[in-house]
Coordinates of C-alpha atoms in Angstrom, one line a residue:
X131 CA 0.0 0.0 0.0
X132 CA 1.5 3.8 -1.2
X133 CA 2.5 5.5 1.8
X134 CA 0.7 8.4 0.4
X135 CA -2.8 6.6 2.0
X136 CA -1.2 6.6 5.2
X137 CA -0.2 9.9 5.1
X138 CA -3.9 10.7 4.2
X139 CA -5.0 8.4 7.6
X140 CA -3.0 10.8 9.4
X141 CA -4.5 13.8 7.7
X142 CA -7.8 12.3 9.1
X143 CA -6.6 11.3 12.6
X144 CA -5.9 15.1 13.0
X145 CA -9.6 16.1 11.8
X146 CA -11.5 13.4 13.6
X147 CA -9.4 14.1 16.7
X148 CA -10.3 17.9 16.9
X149 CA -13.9 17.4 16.3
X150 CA -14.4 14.9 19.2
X151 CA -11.9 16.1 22.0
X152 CA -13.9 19.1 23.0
X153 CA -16.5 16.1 25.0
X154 CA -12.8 15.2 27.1
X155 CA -12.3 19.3 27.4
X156 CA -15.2 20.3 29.4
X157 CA -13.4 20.4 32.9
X158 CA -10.7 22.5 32.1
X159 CA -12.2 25.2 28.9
X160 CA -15.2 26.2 31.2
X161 CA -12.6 26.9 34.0
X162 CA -10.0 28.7 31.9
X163 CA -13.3 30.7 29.5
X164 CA -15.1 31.1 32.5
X165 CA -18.2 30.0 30.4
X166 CA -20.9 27.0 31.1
X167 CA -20.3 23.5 30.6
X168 CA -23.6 23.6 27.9
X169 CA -21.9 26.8 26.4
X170 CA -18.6 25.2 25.8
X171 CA -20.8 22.2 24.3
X172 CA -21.9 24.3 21.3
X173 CA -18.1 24.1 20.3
X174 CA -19.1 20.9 19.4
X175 CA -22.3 21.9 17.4
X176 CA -20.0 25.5 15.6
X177 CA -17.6 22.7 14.3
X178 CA -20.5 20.6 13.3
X179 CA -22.0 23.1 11.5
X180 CA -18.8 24.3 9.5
X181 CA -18.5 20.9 8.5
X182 CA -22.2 21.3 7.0
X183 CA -21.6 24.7 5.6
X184 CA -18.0 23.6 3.9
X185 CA -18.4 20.1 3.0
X186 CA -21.1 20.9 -0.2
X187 CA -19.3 24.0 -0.9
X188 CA -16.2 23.2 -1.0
X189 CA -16.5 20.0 -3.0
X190 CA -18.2 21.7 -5.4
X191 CA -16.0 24.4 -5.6
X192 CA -12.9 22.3 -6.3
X193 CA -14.4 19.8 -8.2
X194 CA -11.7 21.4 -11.4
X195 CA -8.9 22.1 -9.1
X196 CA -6.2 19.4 -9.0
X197 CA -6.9 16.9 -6.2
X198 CA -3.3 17.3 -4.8
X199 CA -3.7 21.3 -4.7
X200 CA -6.8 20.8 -3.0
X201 CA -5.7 18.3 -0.3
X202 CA -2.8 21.0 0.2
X203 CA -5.1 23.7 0.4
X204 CA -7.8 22.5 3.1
X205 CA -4.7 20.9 4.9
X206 CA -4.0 24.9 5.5
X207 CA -7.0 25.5 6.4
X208 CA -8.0 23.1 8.7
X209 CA -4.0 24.0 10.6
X210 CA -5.7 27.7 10.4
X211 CA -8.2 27.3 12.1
X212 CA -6.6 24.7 14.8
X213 CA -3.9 27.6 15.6
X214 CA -6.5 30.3 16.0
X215 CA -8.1 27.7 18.4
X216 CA -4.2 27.5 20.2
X217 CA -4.4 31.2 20.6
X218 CA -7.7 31.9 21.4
X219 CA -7.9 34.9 23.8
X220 CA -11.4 34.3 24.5
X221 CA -14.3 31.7 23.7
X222 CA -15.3 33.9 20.5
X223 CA -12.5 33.5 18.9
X224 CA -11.8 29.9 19.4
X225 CA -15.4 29.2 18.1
X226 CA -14.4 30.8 15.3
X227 CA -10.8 29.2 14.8
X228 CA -12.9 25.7 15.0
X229 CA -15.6 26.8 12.5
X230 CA -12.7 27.6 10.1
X231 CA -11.0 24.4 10.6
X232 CA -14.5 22.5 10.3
X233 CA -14.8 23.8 6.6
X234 CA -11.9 21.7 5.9
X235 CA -13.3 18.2 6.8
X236 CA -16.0 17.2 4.6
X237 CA -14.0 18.4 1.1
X238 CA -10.8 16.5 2.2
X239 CA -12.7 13.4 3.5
X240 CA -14.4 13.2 -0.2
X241 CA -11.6 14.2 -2.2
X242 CA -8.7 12.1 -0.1
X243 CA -11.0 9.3 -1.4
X244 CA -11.1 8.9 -4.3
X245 CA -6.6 10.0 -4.1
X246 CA -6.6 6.9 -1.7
X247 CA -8.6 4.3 -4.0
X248 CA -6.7 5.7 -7.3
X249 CA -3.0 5.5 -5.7
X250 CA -4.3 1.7 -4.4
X251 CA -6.0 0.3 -7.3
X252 CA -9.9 -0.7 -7.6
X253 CA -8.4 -4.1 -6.7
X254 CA -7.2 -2.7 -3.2
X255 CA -10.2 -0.1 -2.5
X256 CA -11.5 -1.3 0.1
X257 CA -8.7 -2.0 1.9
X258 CA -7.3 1.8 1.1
X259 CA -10.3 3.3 2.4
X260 CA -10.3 1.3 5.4
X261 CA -6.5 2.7 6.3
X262 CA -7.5 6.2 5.4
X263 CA -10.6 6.1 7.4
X264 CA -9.0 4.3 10.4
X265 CA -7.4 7.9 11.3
X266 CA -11.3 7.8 12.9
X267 CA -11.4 5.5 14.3
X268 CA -7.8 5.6 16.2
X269 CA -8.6 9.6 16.7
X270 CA -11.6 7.6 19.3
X271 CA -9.6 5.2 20.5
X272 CA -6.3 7.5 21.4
X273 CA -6.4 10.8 19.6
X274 CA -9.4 12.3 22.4
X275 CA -8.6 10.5 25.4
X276 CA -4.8 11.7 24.9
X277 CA -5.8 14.8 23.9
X278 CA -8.2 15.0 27.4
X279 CA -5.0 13.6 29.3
X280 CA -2.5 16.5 27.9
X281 CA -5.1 18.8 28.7
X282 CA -5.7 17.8 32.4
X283 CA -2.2 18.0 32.9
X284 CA -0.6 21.0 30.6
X285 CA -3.6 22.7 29.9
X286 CA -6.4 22.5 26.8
X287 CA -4.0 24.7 24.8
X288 CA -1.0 21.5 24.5
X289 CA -4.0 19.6 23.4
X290 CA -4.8 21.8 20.7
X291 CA -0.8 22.1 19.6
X292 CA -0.3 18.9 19.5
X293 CA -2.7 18.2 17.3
X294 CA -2.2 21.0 15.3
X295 CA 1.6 19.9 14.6
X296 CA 0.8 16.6 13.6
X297 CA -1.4 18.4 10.7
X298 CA 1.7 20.2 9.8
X299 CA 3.3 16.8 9.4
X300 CA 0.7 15.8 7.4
X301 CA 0.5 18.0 5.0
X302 CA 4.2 18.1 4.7
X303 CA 3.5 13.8 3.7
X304 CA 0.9 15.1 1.0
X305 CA 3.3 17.8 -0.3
X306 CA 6.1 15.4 -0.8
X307 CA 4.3 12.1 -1.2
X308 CA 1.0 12.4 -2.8
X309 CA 1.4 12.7 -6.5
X310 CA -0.2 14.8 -9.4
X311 CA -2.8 13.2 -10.8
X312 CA -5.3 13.9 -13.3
X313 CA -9.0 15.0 -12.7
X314 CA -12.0 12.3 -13.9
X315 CA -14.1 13.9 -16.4
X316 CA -16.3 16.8 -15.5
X317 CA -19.6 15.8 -15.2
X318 CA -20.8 19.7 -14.3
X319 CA -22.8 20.4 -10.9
X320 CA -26.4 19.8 -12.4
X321 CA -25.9 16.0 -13.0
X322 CA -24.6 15.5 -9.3
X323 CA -27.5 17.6 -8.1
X324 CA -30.0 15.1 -9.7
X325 CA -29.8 12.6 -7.0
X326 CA -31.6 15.1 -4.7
X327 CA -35.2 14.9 -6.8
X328 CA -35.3 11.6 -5.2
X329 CA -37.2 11.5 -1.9
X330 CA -35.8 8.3 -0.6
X331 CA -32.4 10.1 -0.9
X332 CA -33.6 13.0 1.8
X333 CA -35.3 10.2 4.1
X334 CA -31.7 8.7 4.1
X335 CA -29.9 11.6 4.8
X336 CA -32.3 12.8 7.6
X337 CA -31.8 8.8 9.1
X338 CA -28.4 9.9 9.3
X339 CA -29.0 13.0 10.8
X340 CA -31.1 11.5 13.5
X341 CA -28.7 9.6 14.6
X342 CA -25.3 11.4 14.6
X343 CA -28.2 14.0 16.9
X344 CA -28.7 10.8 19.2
X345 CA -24.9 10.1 19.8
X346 CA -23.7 13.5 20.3
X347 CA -26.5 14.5 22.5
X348 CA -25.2 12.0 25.0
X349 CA -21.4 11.7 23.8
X350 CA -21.0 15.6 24.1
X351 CA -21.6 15.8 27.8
X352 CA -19.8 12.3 28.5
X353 CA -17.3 13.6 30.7
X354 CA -19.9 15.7 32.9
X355 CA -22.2 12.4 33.6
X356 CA -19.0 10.3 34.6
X357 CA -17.8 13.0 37.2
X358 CA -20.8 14.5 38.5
X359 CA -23.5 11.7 38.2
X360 CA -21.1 8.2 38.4
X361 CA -18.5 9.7 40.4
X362 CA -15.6 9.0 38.7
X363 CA -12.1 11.6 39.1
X364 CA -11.7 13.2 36.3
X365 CA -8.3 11.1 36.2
X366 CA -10.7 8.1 35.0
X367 CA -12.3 10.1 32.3
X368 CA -9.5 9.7 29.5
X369 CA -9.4 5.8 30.5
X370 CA -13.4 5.5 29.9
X371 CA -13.1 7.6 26.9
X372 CA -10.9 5.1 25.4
X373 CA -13.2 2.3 26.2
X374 CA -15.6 4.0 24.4
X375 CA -13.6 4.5 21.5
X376 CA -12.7 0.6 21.4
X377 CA -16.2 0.0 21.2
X378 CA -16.4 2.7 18.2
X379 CA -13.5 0.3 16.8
X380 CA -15.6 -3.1 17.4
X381 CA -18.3 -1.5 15.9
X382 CA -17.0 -0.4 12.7
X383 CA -15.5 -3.7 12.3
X384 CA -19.2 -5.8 13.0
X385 CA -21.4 -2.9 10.9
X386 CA -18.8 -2.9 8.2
X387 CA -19.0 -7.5 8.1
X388 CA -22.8 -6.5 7.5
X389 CA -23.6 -3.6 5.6
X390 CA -22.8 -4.9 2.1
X391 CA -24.9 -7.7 3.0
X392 CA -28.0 -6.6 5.5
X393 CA -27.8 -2.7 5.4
X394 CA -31.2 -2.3 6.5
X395 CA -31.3 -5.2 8.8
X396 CA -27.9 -3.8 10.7
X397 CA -29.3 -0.1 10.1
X398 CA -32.6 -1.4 12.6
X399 CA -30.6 -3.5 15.0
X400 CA -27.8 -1.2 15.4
X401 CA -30.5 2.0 16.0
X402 CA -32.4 0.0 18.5
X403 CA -29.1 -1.0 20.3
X404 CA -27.8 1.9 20.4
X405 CA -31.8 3.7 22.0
X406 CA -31.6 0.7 24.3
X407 CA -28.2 1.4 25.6
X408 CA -28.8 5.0 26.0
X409 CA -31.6 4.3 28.3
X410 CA -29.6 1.6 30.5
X411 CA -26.6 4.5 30.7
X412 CA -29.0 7.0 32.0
X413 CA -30.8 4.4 34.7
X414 CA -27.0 2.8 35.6
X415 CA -25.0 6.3 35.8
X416 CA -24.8 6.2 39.3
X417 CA -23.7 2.8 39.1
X418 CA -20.1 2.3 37.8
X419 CA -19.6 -1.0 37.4
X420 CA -22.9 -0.5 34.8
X421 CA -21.2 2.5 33.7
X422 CA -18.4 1.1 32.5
X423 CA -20.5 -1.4 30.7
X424 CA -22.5 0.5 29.0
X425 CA -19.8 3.2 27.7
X426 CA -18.5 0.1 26.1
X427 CA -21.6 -1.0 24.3
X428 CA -22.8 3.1 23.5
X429 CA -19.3 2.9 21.2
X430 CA -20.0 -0.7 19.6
X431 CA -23.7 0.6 19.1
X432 CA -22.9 4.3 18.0
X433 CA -20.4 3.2 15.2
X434 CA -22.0 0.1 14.0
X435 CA -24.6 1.9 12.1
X436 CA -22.1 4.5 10.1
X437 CA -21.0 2.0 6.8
X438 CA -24.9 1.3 6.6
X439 CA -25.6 4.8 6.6
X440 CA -23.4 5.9 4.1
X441 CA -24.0 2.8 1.8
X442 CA -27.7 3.7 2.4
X443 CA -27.1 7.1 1.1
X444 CA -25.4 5.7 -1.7
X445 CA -27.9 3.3 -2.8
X446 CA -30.4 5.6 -3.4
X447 CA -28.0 8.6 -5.3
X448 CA -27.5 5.8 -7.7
X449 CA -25.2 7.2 -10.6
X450 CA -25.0 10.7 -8.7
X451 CA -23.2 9.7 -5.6
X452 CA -20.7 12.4 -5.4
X453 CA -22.6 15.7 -3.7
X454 CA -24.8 12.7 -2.2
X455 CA -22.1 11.2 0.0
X456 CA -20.5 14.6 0.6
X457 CA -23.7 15.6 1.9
X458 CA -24.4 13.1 4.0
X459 CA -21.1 14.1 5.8
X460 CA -22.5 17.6 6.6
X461 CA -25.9 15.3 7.4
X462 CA -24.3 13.6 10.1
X463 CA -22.3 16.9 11.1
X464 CA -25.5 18.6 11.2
X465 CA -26.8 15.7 13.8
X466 CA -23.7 16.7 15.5
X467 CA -24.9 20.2 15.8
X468 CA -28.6 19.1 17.5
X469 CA -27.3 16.9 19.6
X470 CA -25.1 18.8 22.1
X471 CA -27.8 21.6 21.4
X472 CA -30.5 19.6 22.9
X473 CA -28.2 18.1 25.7
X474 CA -27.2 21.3 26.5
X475 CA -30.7 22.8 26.7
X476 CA -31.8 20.4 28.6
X477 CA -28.9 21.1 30.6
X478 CA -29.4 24.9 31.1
X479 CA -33.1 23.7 31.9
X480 CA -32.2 22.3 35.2
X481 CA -32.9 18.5 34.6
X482 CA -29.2 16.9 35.2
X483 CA -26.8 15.3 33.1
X484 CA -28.5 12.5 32.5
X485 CA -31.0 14.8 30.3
X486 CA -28.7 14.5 27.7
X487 CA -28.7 10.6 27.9
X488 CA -32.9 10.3 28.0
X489 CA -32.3 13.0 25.0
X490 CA -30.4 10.8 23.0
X491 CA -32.9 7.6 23.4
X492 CA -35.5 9.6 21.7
X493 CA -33.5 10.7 19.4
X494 CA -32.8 7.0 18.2
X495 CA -35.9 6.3 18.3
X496 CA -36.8 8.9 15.8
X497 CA -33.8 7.8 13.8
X498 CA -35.2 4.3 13.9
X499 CA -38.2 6.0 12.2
X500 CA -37.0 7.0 9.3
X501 CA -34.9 4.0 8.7
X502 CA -37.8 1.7 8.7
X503 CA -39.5 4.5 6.1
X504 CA -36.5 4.1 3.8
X505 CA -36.7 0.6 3.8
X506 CA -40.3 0.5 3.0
X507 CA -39.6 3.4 0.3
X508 CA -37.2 1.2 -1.2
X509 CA -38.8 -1.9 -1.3
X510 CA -41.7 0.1 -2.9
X511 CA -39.7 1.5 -5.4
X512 CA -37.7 -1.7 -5.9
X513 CA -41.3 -3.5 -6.5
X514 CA -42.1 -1.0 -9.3
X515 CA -38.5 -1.3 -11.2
X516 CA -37.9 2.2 -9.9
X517 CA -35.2 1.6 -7.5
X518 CA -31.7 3.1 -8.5
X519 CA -29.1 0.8 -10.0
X520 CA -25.1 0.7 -8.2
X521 CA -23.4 3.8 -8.4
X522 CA -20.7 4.6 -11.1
X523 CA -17.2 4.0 -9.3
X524 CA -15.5 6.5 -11.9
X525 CA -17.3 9.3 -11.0
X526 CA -15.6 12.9 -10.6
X527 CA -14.5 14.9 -7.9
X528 CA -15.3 13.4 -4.1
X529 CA -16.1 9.4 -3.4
X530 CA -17.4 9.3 -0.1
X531 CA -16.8 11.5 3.0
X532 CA -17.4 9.9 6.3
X533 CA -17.3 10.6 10.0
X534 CA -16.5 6.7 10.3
X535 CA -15.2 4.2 8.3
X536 CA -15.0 0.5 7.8
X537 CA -13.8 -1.0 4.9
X538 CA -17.3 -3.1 4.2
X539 CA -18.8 0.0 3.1
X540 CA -16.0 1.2 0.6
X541 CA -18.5 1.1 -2.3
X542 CA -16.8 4.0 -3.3
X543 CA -16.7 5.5 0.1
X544 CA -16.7 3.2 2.8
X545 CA -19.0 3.9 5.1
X546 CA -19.4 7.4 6.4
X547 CA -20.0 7.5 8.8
X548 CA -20.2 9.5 10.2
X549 CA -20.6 10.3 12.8

């Protein structure tokens, strides 16, 4: 495998590690911003929604640039925007410095996928994808509970430089090791904008949506509900953080075995885990043997539903998949936005931090909702020969752009998922 796709993992080990550290952060940036734990929250929701804003926009506005150039470029942007966040005097301005960094995120994860699959081979796709998109999965597994560590012990800023230098050594490997390489054909905006006249397409996206809500209502104030409810030091919290993130792990690997296979079967048993768990986490909190437990199964649930989201997505673009999958990135990202929303109001309305948690269930539920009307969309639409056929591989600009990845779902993007 080209080093150049492990350079690219990297890439995305930095992004995925700045959008979910803030959760480990909470402690220490409402001390040092003198702001409330639900106000530093919305950091969560302002990079979330940058990743909405600049995932679309930026695809479509480098879908005739040179796919090195533009790896290079949002690689500068996204180390902009983590340096501003370094610096920040103030919570303002460190909203802002993530916001800019955000736009970076859904562009690169579209674009770096279809670099990874053509530097690999279509013989080695999946198995490219899966390395790129691993960066995610290891950003859960090490990336935020070292960056929650560094930050209880040299302060939220180290966590933010370290990160931050490891970009620059990223894009350093895509200067020197990603090579020039041709553009597909250009297809023009209109035919990728096509896939949107299909309903079922919007039903998907707003499954995904749902969901991504449902995790980061309850994922976003993690930290809080294992101090102040279970009763952990916050010592523990980097340890349970990483437990959750081996779940994340375990669960891309299972929803990735099944989503080629059963997408909609694994899309309702993963949704009703993961509503199920949520509801034992907020009845065992206080508990934390159960605690442990079921941070463990919330990961495995969580991230066992992305590759059937994304392939989901996919399915119904049919042969417009590009904007499709980019914009089920900034779906998911926009889940990411309600969730710590509505845990935070619920918050700032007095009922605890297991709000959040009770939050999340119905969230899932409502996810659950609009999986089973895909599914019975599809099978309609299947019934009358009106179902889409597989999506062109070879199509232009951006393959897939995921918050989680397995490489099951690498049908061209592997499954997004993502959260």
């Amino acid at each position: 495998m080209p080093l150049a796709v492990y350079v690219l993992g990297l890439s995305v080990f930095c992004i995925g590690t700045t959008e979910f550290m803030i959760s480990g952060l909470l402690p220490e940036l409402s001390r040092d911003l003198s702001v409330s734990v639900p106000t530093v929250g919305w950091l969560i929701s302002g990079y979330a929604l940058g990743v909405v804003v600049g995932g679309p926009a930026l695809t479509v506005a480098t879908l005739r640039v040179p796919r090195k150039t533009s790896l290079v470029g949002l690689l500068l942007l996204f180390v902009l925007g983590q340096t501003m966040g370094a610096l920040a005097p103030g919570y303002g301005v460190l909203m802002a410095g993530r916001v800019i960094a955000a736009l970076a995120q859904g562009a690169f994860f579209g674009i770096g996928s279809v670099v990874a699959v053509e530097l690999a081979g279509p013989e080695r796709r999946g198995r490219a994808l899966a390395i790129m998109f691993a960066g995610l999965t290891v950003a859960n597994v090490f990336g935020v509970p070292a960056g929650t560590f560094l930050s209880q012990h040299a302060g939220w800023r180290a966590s933010f430089w370290a990160v931050d230098a490891l970009a620059v050594l990223a894009l350093l490997g895509v200067l020197f090791l990603v090579p020039r390489m041709p553009n597909g054909p250009y297809a023009g905006v209109r035919a990728e904008l096509s896939a949107f006249r299909n309903p079922r397409v919007w039903v998907a996206l707003s499954t995904s949506m749902l969901t991504q809500a449902a995790i980061f209502c309850c994922f976003g104030y993690l930290a809080k509900l294992l101090t102040d409810v279970g009763g952990f030091s916050e010592s523990a919290v980097p340890v349970l953080l990483t437990l959750f993130g081996v779940g994340c792990f375990a669960g891309s690997v299972v929803g990735g075995r099944f989503a080629d296979r059963h997408p909609l079967p694994n899309l309702y048993a993963g949704i009703s885990a993961m509503a199920l768990v949520l509801v034992l986490l907020a009845v065992a909190a206080h508990s934390r043997a159960a605690t442990v437990v079921t941070v463990l199964a919330f990961g495995l649930a969580a991230f066992s539903i992305n590759p059937a989201l994304q392939a989901q997505v996919m399915r119904e673009a049919g042969r417009a998949p590009t904007l499709a999958t980019t914009t089920n990135t900034s779906a998911f990202n926009l889940g990411n936005t309600i969730g710590p929303w509505v845990g935070g109001s619920v918050i700032g309305a007095g009922l605890g931090y297991t709000a959040p948690v009770w939050s999340g269930a119905v969230l899932a539920v409502a996810g659950l909702g609009t999986a089973l009307v895909s599914g019975l969309l599809h099978r309609r639409a299947a019934a009358t020969g009106a179902a889409p056929g597989p999506a062109e591989p070879s199509l232009p600009a951006a393959v897939p752009a995921p918050p989680t990845t397995t490489p099951a779902a690498a049908s061209p993007h592997q499954g997004a998922g993502a959260p």
